[in-house]
PDB file of C-alpha atoms in Angstrom:
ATOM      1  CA  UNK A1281       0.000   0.000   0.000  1.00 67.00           C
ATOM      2  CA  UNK A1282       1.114   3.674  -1.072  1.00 73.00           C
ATOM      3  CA  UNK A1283       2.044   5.947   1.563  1.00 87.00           C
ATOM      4  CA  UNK A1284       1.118   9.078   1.849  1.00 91.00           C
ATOM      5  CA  UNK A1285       2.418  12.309   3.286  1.00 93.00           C
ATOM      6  CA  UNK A1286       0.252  15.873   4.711  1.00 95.00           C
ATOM      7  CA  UNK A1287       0.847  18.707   6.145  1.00 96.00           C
ATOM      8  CA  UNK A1288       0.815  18.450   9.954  1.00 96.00           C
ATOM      9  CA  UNK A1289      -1.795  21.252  10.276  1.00 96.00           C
ATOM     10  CA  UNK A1290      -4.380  23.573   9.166  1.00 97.00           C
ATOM     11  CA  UNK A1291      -6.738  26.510  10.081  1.00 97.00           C
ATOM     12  CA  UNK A1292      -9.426  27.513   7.947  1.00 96.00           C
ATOM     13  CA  UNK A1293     -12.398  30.100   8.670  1.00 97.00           C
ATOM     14  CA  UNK A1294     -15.603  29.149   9.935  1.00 97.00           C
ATOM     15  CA  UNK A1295     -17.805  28.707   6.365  1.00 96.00           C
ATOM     16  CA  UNK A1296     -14.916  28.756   4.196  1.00 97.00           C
ATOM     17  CA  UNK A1297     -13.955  26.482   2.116  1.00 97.00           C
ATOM     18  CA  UNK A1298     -10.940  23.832   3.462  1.00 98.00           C
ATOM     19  CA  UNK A1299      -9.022  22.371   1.364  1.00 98.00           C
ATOM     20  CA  UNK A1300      -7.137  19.345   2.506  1.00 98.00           C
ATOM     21  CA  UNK A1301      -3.814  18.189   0.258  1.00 97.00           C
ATOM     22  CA  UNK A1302      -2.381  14.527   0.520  1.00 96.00           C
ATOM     23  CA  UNK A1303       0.505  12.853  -1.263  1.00 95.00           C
ATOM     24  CA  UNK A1304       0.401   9.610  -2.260  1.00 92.00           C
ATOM     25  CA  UNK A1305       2.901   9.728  -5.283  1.00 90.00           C
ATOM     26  CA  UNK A1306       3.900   5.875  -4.824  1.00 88.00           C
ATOM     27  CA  UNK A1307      -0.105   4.835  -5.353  1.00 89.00           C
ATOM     28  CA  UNK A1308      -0.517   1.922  -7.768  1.00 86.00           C
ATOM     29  CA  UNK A1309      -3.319   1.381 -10.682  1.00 85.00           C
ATOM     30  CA  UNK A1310      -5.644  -0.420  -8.413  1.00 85.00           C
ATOM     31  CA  UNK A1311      -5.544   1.313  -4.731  1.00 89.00           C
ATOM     32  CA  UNK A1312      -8.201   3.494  -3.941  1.00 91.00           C
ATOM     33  CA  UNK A1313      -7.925   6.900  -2.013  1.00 93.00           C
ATOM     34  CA  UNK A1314      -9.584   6.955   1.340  1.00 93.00           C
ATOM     35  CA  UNK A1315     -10.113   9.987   3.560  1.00 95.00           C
ATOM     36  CA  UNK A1316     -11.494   9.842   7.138  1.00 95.00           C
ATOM     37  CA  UNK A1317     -11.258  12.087   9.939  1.00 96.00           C
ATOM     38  CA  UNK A1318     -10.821  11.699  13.723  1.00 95.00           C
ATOM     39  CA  UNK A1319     -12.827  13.765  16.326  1.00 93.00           C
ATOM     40  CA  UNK A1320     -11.398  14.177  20.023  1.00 83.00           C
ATOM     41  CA  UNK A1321      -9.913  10.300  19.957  1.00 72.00           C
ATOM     42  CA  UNK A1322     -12.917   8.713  18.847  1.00 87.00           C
ATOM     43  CA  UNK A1323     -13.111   6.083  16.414  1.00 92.00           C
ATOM     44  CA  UNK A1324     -12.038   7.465  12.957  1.00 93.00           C
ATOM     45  CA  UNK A1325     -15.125   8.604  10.577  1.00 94.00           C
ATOM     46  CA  UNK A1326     -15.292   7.607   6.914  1.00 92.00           C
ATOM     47  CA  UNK A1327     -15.623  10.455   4.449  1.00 95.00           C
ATOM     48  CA  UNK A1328     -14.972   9.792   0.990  1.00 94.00           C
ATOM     49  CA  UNK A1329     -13.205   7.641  -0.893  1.00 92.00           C
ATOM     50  CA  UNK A1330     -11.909   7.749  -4.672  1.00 93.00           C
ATOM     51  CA  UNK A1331     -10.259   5.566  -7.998  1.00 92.00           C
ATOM     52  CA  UNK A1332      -9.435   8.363 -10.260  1.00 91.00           C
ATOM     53  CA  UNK A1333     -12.830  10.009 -10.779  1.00 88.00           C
ATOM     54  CA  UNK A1334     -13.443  13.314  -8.331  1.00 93.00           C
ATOM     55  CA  UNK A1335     -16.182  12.469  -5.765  1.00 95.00           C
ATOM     56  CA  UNK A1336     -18.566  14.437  -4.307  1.00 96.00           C
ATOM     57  CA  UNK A1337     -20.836  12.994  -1.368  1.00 94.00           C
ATOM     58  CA  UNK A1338     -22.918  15.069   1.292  1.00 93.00           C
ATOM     59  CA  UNK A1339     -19.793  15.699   3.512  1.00 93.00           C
ATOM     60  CA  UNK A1340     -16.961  16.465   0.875  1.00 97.00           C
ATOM     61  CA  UNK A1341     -16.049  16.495  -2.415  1.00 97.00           C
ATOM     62  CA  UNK A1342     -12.587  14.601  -3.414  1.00 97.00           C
ATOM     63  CA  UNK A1343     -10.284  15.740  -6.465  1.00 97.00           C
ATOM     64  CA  UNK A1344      -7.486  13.478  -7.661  1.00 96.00           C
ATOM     65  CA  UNK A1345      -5.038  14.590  -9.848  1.00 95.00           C
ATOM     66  CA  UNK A1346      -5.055  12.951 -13.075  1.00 94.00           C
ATOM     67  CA  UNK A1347      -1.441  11.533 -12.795  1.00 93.00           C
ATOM     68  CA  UNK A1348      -3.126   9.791  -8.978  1.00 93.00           C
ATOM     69  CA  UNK A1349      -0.493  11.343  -6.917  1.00 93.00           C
ATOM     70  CA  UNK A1350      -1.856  13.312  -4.917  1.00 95.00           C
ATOM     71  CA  UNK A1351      -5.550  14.235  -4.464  1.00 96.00           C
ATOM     72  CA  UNK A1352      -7.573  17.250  -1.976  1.00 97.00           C
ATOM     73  CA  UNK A1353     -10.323  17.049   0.323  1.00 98.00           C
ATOM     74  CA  UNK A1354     -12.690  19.688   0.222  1.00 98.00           C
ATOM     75  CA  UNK A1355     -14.855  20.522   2.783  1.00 97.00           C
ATOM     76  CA  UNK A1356     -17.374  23.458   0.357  1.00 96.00           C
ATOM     77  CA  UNK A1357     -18.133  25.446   4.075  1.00 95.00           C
ATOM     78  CA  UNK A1358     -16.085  24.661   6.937  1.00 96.00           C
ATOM     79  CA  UNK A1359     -17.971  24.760  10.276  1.00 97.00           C
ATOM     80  CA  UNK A1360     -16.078  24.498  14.019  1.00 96.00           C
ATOM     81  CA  UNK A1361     -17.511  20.877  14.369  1.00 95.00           C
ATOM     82  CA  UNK A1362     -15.100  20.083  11.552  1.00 97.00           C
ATOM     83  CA  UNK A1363     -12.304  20.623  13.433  1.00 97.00           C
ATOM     84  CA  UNK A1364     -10.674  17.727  13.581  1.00 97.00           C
ATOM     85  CA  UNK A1365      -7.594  15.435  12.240  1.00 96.00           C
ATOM     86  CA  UNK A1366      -8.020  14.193   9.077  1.00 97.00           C
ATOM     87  CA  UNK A1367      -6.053  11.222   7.063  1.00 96.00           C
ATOM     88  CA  UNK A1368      -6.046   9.885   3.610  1.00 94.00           C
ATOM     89  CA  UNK A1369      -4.537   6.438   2.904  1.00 92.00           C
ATOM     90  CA  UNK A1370      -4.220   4.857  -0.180  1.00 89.00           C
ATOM     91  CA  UNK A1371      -5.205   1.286  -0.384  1.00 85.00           C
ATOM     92  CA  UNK A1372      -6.046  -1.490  -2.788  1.00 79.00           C
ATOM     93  CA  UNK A1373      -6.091  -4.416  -0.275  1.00 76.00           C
ATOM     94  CA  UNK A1374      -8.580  -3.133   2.758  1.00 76.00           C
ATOM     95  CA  UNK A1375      -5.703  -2.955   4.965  1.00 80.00           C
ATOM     96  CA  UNK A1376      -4.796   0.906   5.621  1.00 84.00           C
ATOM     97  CA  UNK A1377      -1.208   2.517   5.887  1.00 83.00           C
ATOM     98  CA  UNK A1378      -2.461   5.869   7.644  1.00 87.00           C
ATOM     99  CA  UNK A1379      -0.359   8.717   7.420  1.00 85.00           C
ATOM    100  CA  UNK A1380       0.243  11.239  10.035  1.00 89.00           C
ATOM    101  CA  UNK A1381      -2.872  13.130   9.675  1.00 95.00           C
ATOM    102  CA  UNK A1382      -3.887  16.993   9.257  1.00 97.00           C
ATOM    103  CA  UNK A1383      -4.457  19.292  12.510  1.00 96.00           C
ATOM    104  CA  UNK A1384      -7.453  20.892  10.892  1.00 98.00           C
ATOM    105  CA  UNK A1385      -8.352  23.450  13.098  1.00 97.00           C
ATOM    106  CA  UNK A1386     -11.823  26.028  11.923  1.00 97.00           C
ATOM    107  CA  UNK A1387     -11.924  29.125  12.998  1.00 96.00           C
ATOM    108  CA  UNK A1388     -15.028  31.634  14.242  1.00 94.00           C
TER     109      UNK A1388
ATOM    110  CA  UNK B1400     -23.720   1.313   7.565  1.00 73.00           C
ATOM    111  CA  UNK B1401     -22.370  -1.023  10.169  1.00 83.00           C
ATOM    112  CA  UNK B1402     -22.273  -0.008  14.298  1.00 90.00           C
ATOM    113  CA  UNK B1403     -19.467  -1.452  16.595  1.00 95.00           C
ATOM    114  CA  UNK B1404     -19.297  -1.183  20.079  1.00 96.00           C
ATOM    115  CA  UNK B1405     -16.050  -2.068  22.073  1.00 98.00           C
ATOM    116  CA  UNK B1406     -15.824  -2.971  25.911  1.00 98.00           C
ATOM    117  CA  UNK B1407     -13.979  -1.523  27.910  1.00 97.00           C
ATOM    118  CA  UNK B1408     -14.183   2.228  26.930  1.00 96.00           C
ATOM    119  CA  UNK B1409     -11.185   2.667  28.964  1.00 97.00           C
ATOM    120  CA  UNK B1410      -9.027   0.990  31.736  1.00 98.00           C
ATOM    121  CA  UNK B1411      -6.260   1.600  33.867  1.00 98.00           C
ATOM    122  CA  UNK B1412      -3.772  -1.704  34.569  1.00 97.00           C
ATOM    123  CA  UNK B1413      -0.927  -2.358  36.147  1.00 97.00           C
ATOM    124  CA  UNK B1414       2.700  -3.092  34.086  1.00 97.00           C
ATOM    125  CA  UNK B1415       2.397  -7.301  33.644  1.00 97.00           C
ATOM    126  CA  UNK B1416      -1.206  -7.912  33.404  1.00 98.00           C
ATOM    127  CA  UNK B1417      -3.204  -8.723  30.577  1.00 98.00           C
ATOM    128  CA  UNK B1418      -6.437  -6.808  29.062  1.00 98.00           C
ATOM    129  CA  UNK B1419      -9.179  -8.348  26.699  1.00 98.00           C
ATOM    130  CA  UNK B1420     -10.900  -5.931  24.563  1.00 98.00           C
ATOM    131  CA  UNK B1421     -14.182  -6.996  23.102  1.00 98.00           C
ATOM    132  CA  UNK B1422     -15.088  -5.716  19.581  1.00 98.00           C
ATOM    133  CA  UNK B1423     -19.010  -6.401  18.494  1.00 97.00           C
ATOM    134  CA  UNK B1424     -20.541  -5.621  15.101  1.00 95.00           C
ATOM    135  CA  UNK B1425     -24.328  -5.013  14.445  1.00 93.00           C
ATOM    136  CA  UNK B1426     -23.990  -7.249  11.323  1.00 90.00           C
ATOM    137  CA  UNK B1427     -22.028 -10.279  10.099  1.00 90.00           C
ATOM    138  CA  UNK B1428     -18.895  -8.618   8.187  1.00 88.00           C
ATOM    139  CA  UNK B1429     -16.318 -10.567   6.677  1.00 84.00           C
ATOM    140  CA  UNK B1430     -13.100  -8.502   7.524  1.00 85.00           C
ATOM    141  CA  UNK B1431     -11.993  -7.032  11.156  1.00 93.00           C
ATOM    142  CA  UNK B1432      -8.933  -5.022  11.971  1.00 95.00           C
ATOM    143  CA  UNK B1433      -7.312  -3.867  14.989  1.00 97.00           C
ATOM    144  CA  UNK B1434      -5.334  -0.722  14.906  1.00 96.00           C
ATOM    145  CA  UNK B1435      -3.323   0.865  18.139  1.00 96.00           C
ATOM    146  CA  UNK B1436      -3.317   4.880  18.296  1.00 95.00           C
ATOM    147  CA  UNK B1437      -0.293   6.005  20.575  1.00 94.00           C
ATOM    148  CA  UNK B1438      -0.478   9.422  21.864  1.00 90.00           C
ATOM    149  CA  UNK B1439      -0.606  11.851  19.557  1.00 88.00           C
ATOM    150  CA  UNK B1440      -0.035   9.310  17.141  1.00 91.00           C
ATOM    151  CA  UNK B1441      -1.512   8.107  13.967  1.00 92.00           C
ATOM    152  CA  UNK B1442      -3.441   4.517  13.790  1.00 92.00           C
ATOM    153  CA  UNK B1443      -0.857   1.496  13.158  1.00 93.00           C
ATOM    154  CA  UNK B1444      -2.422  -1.800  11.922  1.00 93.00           C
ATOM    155  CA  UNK B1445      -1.685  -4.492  14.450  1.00 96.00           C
ATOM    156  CA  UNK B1446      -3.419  -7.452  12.372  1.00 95.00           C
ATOM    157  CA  UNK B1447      -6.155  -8.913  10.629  1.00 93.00           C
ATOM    158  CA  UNK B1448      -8.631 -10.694  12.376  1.00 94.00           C
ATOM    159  CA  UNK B1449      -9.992 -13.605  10.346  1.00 83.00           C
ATOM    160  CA  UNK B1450     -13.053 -15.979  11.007  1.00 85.00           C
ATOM    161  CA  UNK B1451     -12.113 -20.101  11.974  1.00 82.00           C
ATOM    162  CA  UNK B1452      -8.249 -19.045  11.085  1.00 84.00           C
ATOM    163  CA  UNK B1453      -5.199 -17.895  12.681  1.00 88.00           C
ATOM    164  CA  UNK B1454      -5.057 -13.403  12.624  1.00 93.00           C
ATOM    165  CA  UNK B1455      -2.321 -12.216  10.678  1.00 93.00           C
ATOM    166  CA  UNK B1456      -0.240 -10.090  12.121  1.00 96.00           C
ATOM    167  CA  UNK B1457       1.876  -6.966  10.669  1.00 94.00           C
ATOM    168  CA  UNK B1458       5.271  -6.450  11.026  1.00 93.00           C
ATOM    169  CA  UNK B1459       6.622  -5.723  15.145  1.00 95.00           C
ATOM    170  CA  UNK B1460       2.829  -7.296  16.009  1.00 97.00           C
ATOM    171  CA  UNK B1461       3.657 -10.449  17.297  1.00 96.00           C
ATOM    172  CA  UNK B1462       0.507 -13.027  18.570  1.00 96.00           C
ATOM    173  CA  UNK B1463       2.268 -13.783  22.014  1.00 97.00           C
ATOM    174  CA  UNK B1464       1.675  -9.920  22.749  1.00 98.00           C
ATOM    175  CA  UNK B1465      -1.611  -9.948  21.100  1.00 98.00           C
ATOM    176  CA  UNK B1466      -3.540 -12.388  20.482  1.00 97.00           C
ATOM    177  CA  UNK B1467      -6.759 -12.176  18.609  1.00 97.00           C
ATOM    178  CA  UNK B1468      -9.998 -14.534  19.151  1.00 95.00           C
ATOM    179  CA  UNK B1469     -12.476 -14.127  15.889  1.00 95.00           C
ATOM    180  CA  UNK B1470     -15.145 -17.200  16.695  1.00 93.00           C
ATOM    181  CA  UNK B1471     -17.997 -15.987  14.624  1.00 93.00           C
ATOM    182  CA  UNK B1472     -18.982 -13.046  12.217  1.00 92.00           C
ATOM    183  CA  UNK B1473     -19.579 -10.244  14.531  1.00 94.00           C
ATOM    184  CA  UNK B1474     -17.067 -10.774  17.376  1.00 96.00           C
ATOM    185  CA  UNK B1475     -13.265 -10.151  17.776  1.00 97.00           C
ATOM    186  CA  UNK B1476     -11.351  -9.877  21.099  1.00 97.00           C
ATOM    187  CA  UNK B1477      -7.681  -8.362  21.586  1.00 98.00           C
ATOM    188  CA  UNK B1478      -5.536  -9.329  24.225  1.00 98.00           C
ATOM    189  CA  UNK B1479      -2.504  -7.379  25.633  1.00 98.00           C
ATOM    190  CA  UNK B1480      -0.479  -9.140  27.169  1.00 98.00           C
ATOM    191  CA  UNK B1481       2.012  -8.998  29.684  1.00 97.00           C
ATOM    192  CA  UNK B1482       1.743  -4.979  29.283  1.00 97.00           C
ATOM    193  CA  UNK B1483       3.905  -2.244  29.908  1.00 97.00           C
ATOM    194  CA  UNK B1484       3.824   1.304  30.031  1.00 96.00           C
ATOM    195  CA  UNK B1485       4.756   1.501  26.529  1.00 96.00           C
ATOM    196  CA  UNK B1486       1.410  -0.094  25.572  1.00 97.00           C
ATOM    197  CA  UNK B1487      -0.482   2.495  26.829  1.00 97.00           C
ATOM    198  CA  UNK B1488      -2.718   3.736  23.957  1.00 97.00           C
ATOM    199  CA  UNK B1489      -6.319   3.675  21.939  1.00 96.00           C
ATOM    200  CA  UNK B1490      -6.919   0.094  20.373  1.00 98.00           C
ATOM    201  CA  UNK B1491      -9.617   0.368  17.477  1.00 97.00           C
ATOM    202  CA  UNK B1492     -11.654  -2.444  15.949  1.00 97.00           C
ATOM    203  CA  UNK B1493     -12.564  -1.536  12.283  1.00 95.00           C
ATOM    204  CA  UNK B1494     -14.783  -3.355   9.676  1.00 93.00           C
ATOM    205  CA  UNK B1495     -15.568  -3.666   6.007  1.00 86.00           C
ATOM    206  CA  UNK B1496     -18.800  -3.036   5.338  1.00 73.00           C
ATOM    207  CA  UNK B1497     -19.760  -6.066   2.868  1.00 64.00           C
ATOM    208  CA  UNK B1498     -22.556  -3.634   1.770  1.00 66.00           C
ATOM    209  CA  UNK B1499     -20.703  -0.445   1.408  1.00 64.00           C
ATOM    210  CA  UNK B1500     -19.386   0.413  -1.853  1.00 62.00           C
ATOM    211  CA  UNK B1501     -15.026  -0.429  -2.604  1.00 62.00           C
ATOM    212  CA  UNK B1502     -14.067  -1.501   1.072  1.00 70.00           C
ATOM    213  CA  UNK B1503     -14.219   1.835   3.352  1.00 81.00           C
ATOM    214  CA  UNK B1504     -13.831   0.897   6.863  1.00 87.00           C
ATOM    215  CA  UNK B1505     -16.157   1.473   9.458  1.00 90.00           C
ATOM    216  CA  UNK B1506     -14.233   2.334  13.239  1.00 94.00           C
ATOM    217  CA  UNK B1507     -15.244   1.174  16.354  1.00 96.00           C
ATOM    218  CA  UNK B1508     -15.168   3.797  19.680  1.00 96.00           C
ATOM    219  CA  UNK B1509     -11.823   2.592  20.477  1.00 97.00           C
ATOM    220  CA  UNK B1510     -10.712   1.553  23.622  1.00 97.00           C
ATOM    221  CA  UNK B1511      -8.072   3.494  25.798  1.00 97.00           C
ATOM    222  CA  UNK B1512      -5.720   1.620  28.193  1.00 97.00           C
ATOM    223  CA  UNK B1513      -3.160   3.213  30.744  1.00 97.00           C
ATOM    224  CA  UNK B1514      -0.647   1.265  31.941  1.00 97.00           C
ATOM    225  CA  UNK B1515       0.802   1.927  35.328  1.00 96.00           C
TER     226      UNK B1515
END
């Protein structure tokens, strides 16, 4: 499985758009891109996940570059419960190599 | 899709005891994982829990340390063993969704030990 590299951290104002960048330059044909995010230590939350298409779903939209390197979460209007860490692994197996996760922190 | 609960939500042991950690699933799922989160720390895969066979393990997961009980569809437990300070962290139960779309996992509440 690819790994993949983030910043360490982020602020972004309160109904602005945050946008989330992830590296995964190693990815192969067949992994998928996952993002989830992490409240206060609980249990990781599934967001979006992508092939090579952009995504869109009620939470996010997902754009992956069309050489699959790298790809960017977008949250359209960034509220304070979205502060949070978020991670993107790539994966092609159902096993996950997490990287270390953006600090995304949304300010009033 | 699917809802996990884990028991205990937290505990506090003692260095050389052992802790089981319960992982139950809503539905019958195919694939469980267990994941430790140390401090500040991202999630590391510990192994792959698989139903009627043996869990594979990742590399520096050994089964002595933790071994890992999967007797039907919608039960796992974790055991650490023999623990230390250094084992102090969140342990997460995840599952594939067999009715979710290209294998997102779904994360259990996590568990988080302290070791004294």
């Amino acid at each position: 499985d690819a790994k993949t590299t983030q910043p360490t951290s982020m602020d972004c104002a309160e109904g602005r758009a945050a946008n989330l960048p992830c590296n995964h330059s190693t990815i192969s044909g067949n992994e998928y891109v996952y993002w989830y995010r992490q409240i206060h230590s609980q249990g990781p939350q599934y967001i979006i996940h992508g092939l090579k298409n952009n995504e869109t779903n009620e939470m996010a939209s997902l754009i992956i570059t069309e050489d699959r390197k790298s790809s960017t979460l977008i949250l359209p209007h960034a509220t304070l419960r979205d502060t949070a860490v978020y991670y993107c692994a790539a994966s092609g197996t159902y096993k996950y190599i997490f990287g270390t996760g953006t600090r995304l922190k949304v300010l009033a | 899709s699917a809802v996990i609960s884990q028991k205990p939500s937290r505990d506090i042991c003692q260095r050389g005891t052992s802790l089981t950690i319960q992982c139950q699933v809503d539905s019958q799922v195919t694939m469980m994982f267990w994941y430790r989160q140390q401090p500040g720390q991202s999630l590391t895969l510990i192994a792959t829990a698989n139903q009627g066979s043996e869990a594979t393990y990742e590399s520096g997961f050994v089964i002595d340390k933790f071994p890992i009980s999967r007797p039907n569809l919608t039960f796992s437990t974790l055991t650490v063993s023999n623990m230390s300070p250094e084992d102090s962290s969140i342990y997460l139960c995840s599952v594939v969704d067999p009715l979710a779309g290209a294998g997102e996992q779904y994360f259990g509440p996590g568990t988080r030990l302290t070791v004294t």
